[in-house]
mmCIF file with all atom_site columns, C-alpha atoms in Angstrom:
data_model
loop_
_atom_site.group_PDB
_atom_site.id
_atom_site.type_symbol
_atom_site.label_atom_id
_atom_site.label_alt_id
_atom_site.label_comp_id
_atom_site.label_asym_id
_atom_site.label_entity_id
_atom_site.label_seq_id
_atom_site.pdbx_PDB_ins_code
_atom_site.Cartn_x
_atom_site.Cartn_y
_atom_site.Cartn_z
_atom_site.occupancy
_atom_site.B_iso_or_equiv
_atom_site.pdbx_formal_charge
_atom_site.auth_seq_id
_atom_site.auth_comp_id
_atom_site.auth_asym_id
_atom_site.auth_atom_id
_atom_site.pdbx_PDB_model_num
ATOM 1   C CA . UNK A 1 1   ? 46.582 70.980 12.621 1.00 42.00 ? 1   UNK A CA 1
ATOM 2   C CA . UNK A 1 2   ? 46.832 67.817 10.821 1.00 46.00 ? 2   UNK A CA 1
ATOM 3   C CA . UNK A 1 3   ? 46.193 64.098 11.124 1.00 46.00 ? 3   UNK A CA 1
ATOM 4   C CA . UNK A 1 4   ? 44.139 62.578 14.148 1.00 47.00 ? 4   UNK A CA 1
ATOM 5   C CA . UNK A 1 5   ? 44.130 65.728 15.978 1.00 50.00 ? 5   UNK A CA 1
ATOM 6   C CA . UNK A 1 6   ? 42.622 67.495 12.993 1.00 48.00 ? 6   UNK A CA 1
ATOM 7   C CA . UNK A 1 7   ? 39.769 65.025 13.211 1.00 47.00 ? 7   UNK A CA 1
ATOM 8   C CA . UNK A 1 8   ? 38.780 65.613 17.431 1.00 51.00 ? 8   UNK A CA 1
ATOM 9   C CA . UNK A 1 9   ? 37.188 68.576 15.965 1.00 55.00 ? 9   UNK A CA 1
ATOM 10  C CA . UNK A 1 10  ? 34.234 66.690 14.455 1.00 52.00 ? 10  UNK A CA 1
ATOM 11  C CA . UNK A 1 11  ? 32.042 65.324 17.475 1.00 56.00 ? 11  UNK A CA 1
ATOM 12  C CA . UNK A 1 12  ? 30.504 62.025 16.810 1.00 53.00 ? 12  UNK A CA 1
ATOM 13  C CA . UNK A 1 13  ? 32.964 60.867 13.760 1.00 49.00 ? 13  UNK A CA 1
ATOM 14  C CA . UNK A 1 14  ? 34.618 57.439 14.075 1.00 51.00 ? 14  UNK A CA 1
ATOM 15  C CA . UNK A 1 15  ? 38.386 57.871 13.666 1.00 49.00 ? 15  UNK A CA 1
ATOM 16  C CA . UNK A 1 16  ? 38.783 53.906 13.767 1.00 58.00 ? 16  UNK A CA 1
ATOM 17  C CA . UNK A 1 17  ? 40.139 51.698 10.796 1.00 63.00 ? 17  UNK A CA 1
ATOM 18  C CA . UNK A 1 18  ? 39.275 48.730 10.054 1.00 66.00 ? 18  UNK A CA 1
ATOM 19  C CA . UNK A 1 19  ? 42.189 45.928 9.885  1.00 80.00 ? 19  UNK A CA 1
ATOM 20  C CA . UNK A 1 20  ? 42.097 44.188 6.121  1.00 82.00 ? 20  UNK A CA 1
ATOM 21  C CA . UNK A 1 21  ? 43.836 41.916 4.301  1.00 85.00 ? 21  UNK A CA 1
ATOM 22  C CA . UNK A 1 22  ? 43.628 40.603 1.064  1.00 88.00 ? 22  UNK A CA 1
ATOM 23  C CA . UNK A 1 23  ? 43.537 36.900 0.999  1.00 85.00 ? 23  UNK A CA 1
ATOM 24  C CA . UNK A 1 24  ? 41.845 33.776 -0.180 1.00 83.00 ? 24  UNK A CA 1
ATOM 25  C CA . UNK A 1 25  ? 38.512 33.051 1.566  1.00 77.00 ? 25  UNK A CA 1
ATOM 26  C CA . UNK A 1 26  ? 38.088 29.915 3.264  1.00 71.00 ? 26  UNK A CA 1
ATOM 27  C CA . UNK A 1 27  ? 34.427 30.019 2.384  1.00 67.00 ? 27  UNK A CA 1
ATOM 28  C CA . UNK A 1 28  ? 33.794 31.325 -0.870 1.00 68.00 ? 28  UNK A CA 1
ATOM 29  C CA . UNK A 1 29  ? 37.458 30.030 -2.159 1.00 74.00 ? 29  UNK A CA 1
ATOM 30  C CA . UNK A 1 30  ? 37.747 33.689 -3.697 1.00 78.00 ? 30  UNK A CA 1
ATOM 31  C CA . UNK A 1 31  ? 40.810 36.031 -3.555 1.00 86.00 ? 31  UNK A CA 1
ATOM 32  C CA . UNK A 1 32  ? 39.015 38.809 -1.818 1.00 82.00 ? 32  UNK A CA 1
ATOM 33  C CA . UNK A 1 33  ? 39.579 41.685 1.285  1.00 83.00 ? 33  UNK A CA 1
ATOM 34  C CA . UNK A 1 34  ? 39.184 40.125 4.552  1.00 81.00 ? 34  UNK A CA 1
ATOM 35  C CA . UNK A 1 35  ? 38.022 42.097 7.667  1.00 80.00 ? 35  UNK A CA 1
ATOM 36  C CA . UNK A 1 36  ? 38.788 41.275 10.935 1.00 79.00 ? 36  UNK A CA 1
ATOM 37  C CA . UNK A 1 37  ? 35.977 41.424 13.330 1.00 74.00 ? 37  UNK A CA 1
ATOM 38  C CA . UNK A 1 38  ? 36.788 41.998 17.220 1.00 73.00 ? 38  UNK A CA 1
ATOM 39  C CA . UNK A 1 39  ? 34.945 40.472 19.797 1.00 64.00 ? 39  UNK A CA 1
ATOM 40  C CA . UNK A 1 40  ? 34.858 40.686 23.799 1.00 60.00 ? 40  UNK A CA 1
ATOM 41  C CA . UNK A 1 41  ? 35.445 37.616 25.629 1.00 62.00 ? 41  UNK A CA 1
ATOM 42  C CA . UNK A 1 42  ? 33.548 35.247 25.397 1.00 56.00 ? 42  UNK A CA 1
ATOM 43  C CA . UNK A 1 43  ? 33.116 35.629 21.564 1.00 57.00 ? 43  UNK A CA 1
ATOM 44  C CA . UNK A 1 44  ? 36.218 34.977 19.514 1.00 64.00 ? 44  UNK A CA 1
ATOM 45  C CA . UNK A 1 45  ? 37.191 37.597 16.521 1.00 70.00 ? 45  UNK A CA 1
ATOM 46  C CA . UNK A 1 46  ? 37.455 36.735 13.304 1.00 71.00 ? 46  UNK A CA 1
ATOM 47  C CA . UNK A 1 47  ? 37.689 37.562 9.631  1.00 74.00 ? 47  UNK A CA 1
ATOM 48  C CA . UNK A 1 48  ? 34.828 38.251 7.786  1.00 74.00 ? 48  UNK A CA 1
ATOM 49  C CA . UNK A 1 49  ? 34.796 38.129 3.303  1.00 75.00 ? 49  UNK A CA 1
ATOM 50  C CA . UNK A 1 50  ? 33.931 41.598 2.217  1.00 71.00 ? 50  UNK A CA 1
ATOM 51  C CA . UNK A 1 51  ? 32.609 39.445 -1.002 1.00 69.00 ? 51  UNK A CA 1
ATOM 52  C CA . UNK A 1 52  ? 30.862 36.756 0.721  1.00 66.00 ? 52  UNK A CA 1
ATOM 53  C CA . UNK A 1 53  ? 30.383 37.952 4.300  1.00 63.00 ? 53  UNK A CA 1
ATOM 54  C CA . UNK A 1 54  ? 30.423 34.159 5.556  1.00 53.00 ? 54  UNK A CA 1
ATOM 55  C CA . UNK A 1 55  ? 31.889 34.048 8.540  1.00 52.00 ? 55  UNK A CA 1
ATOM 56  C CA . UNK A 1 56  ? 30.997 30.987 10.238 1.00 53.00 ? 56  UNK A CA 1
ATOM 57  C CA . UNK A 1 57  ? 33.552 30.154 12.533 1.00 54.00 ? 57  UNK A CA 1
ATOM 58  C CA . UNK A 1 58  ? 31.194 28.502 14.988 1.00 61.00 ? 58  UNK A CA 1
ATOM 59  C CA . UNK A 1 59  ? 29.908 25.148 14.451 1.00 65.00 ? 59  UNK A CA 1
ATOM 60  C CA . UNK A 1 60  ? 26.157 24.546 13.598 1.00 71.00 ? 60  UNK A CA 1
ATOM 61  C CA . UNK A 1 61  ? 24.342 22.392 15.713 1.00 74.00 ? 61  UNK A CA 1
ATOM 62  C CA . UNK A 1 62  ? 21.073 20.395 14.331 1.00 75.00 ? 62  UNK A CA 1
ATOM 63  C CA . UNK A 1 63  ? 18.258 20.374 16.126 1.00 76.00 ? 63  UNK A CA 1
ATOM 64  C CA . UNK A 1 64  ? 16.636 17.540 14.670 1.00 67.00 ? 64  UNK A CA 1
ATOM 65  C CA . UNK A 1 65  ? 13.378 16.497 13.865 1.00 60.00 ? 65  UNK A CA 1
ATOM 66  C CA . UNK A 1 66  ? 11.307 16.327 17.465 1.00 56.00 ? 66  UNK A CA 1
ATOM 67  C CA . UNK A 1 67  ? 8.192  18.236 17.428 1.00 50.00 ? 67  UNK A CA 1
ATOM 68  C CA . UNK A 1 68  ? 8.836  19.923 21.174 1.00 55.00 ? 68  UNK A CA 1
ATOM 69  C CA . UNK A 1 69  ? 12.496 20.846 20.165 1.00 61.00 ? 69  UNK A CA 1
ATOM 70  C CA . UNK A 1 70  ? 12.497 22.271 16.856 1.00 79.00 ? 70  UNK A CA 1
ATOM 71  C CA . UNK A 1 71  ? 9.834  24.923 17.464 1.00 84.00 ? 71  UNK A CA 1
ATOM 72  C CA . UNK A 1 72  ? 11.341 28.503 17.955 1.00 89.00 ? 72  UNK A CA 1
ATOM 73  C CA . UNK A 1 73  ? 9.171  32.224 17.650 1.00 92.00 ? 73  UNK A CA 1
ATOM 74  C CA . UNK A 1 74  ? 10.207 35.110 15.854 1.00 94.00 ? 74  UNK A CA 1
ATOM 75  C CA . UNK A 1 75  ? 8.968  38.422 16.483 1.00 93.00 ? 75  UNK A CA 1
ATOM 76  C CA . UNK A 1 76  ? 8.960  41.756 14.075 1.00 90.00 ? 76  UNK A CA 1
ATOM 77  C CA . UNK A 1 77  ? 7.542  45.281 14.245 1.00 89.00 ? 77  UNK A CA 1
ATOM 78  C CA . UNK A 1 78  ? 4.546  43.871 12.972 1.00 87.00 ? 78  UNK A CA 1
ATOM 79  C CA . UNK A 1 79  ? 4.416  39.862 14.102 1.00 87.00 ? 79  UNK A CA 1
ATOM 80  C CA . UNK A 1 80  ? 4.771  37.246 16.386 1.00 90.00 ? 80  UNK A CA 1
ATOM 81  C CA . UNK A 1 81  ? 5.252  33.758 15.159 1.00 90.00 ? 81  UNK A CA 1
ATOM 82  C CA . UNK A 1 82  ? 6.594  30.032 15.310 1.00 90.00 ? 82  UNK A CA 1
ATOM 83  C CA . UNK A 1 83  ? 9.155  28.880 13.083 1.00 91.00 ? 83  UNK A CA 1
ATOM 84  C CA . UNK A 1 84  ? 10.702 25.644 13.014 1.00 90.00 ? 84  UNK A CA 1
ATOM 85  C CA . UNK A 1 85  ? 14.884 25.708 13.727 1.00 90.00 ? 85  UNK A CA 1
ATOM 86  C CA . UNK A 1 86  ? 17.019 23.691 11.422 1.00 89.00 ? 86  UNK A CA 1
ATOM 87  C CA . UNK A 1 87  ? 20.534 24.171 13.237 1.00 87.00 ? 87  UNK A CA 1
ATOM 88  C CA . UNK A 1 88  ? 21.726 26.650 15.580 1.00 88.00 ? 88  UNK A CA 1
ATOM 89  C CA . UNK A 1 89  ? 24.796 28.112 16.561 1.00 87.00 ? 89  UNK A CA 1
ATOM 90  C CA . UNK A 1 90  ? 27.049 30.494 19.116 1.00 86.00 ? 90  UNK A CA 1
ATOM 91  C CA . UNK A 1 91  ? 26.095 33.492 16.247 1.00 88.00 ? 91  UNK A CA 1
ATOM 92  C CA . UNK A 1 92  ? 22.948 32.432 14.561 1.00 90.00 ? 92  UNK A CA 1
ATOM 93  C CA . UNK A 1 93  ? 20.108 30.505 13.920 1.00 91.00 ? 93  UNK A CA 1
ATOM 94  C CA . UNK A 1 94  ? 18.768 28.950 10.485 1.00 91.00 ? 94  UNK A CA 1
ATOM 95  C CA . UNK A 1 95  ? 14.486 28.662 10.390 1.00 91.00 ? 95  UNK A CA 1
ATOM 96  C CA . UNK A 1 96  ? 11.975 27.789 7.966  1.00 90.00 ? 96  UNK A CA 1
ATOM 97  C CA . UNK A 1 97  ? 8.873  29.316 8.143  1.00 87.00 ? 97  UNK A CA 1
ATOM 98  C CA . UNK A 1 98  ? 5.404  27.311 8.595  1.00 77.00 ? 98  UNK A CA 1
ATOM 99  C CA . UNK A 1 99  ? 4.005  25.752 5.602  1.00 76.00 ? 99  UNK A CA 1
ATOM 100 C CA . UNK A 1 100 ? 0.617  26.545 7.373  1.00 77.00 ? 100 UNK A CA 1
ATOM 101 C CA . UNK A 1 101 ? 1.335  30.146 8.695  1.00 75.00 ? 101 UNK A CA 1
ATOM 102 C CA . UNK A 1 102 ? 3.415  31.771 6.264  1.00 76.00 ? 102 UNK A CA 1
ATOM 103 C CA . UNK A 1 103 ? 5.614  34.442 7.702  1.00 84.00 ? 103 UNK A CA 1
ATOM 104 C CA . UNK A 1 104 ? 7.428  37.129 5.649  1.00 87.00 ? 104 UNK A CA 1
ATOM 105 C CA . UNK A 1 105 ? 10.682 38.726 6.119  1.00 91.00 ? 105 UNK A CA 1
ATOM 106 C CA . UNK A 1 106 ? 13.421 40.823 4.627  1.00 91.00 ? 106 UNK A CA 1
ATOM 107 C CA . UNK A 1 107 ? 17.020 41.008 4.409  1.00 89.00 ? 107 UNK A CA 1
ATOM 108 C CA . UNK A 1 108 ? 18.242 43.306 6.999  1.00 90.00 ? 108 UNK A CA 1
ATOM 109 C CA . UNK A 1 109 ? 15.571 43.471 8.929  1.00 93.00 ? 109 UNK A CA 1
ATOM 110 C CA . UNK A 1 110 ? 15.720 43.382 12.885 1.00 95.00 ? 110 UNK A CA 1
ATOM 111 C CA . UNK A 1 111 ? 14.038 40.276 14.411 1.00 95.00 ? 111 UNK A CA 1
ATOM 112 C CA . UNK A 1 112 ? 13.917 38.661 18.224 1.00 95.00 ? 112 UNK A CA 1
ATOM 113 C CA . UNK A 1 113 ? 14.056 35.135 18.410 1.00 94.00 ? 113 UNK A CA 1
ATOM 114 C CA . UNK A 1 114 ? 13.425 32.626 20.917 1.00 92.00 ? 114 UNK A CA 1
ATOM 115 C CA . UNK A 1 115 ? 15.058 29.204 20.505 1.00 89.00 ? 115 UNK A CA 1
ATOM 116 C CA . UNK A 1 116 ? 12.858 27.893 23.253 1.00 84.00 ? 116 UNK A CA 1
ATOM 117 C CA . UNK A 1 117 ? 15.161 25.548 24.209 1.00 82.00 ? 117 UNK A CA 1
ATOM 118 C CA . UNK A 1 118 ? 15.816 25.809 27.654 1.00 81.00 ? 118 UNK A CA 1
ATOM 119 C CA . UNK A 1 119 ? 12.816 26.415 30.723 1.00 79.00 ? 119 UNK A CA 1
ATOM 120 C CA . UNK A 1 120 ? 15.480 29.070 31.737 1.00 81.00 ? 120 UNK A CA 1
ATOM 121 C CA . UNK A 1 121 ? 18.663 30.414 30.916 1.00 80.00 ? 121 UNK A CA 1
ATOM 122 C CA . UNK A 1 122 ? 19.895 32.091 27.542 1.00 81.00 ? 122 UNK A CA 1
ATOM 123 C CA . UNK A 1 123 ? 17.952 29.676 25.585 1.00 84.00 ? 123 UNK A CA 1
ATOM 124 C CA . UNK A 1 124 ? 15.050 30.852 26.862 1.00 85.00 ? 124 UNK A CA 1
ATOM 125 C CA . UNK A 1 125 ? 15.082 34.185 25.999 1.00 89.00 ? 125 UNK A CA 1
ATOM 126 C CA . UNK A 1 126 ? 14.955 36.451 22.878 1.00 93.00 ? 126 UNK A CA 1
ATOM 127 C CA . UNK A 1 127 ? 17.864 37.070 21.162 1.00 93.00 ? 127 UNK A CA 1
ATOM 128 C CA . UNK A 1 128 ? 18.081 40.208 18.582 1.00 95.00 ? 128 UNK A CA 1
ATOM 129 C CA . UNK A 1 129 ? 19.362 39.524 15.583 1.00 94.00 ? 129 UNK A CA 1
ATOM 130 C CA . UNK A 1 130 ? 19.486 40.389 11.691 1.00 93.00 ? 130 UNK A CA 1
ATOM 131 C CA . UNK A 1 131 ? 17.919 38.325 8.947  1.00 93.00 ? 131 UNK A CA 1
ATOM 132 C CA . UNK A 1 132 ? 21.117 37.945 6.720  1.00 90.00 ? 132 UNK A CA 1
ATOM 133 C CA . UNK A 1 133 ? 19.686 35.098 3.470  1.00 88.00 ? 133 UNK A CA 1
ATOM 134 C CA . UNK A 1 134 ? 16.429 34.068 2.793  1.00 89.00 ? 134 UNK A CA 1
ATOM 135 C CA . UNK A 1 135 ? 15.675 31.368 0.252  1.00 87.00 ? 135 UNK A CA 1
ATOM 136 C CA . UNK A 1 136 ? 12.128 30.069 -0.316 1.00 85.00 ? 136 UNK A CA 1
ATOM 137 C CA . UNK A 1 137 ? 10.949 29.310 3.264  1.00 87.00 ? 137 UNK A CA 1
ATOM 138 C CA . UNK A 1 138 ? 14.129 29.090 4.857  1.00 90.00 ? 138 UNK A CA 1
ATOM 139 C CA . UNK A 1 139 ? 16.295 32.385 6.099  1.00 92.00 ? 139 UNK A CA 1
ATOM 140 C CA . UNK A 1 140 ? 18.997 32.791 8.516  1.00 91.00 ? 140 UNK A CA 1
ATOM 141 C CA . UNK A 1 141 ? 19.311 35.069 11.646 1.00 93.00 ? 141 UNK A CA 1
ATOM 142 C CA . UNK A 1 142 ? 22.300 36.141 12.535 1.00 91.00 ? 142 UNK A CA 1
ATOM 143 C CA . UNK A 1 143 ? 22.148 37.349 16.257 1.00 92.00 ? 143 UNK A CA 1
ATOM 144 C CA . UNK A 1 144 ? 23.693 40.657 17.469 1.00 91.00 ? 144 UNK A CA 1
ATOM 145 C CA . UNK A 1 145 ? 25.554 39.793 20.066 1.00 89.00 ? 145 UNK A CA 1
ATOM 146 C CA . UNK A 1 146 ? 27.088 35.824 20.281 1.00 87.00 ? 146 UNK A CA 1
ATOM 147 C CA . UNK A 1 147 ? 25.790 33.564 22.628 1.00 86.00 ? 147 UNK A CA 1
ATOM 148 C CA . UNK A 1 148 ? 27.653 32.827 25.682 1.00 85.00 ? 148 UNK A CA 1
ATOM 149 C CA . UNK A 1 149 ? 27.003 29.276 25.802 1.00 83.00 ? 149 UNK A CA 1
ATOM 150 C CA . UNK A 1 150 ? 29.832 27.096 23.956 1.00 79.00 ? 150 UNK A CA 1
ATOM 151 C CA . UNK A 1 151 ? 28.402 25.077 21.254 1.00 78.00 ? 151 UNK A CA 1
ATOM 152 C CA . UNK A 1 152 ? 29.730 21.490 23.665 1.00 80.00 ? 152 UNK A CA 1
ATOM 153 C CA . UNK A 1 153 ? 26.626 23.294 25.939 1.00 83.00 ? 153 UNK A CA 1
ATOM 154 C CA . UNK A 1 154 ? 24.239 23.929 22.565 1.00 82.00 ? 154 UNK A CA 1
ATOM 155 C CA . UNK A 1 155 ? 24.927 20.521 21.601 1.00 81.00 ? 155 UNK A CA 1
ATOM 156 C CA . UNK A 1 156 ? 23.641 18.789 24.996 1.00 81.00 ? 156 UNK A CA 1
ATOM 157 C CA . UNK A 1 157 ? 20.899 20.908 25.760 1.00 81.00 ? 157 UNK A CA 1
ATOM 158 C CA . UNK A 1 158 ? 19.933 19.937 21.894 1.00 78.00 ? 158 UNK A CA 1
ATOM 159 C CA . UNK A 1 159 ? 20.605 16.290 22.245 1.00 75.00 ? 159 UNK A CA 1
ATOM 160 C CA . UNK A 1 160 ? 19.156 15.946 25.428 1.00 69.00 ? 160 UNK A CA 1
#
C-alpha cells in the first residue's frame, strides 16, 4: 500500500498540503514562499509571507482619540484589564496598554478582547485572539476567527 491510502492507517494525522508559491511579498517587498490561507464565507482567503507573516488584507480602521470610544478590555489566564484601541480591523485589533496600569503580555499568547464598541452585537462581545507583535506599550491581536462585520460597518459604528 502506497501513497494516501498508506497514510488512513495513522488516526489523527493531517494528510492536507498546504498551497505555496514563491513570489514577491506585497508587504515585506521580499522574494519569499507565500501560503494561501482559506477562509469560509464571510472571510476572504488569502496569502500569507512565510518570512513576514503580514497578511493584512483588511483595512484598519482608527478609532480616534474620544475617551468613551477608544477604551477596549483584554483578558488572560491571569488578568482582566482596559487597554486603549488604536485601529481595528475585520482580523485584528492594535492596543496600547495603560500608562497607569501596566499590563504584560507575550507573543503567542491567547487573549479575549472586547472592543466595547457596540451596546450589542459582535462589538460587544469578546473576541479570542493571539497576541502576534508587541513593541513598548503597544501589541497587536490578531483574532481567531474574522469578524463578520465589513469594515464600511466598523467604520460607522467607529465614526459615529
Amino acid at each position: 500500500m502506497y501513497g494516501m491510502e498508506a497514510l488512513g492507517q495513522y488516526p489523527g494525522l493531517d494528510v492536507t498540503m498546504a498551497l505555496i508559491e514563491f513570489k514577491r511579498c506585497p508587504h515585506c517587498g521580499k522574494p519569499t514562499w507565500q501560503e494561501f490561507i482559506p477562509q469560509a464565507p464571510p472571510a476572504l482567503s488569502y496569502w500569507r509571507c512565510r518570512d513576514c507573516g503580514d497578511r493584512r488584507d483588511a483595512r484598519r480602521i482608527r478609532v480616534g482619540d474620544s475617551a468613551l470610544l477608544n477604551h477596549g478590555r483584554i483578558q488572560t489566564e491571569h488578568l482582566c484589564a482596559d487597554v486603549l484601541i488604536i485601529d481595528i480591523s475585520r482580523r485584528g485589533t492594535r492596543v496600547r496598554s495603560d500608562e497607569d496600569v501596566p499590563i504584560t503580555v507575550h507573543m503567542g499568547q491567547r487573549v479575549l478582547f472586547n472592543p466595547q464598541l457596540q451596546p450589542c452585537g459582535e462589538l460587544a462581545h469578546y473576541q479570542p485572539g493571539l497576541v502576534r507583535w508587541i513593541r513598548d506599550m503597544e501589541f497587536g491581536i490578531c483574532f481567531e476567527h474574522p469578524l463578520s462585520l465589513s469594515t464600511c460597518d466598523i467604520t460607522r459604528i467607529v465614526k459615529n
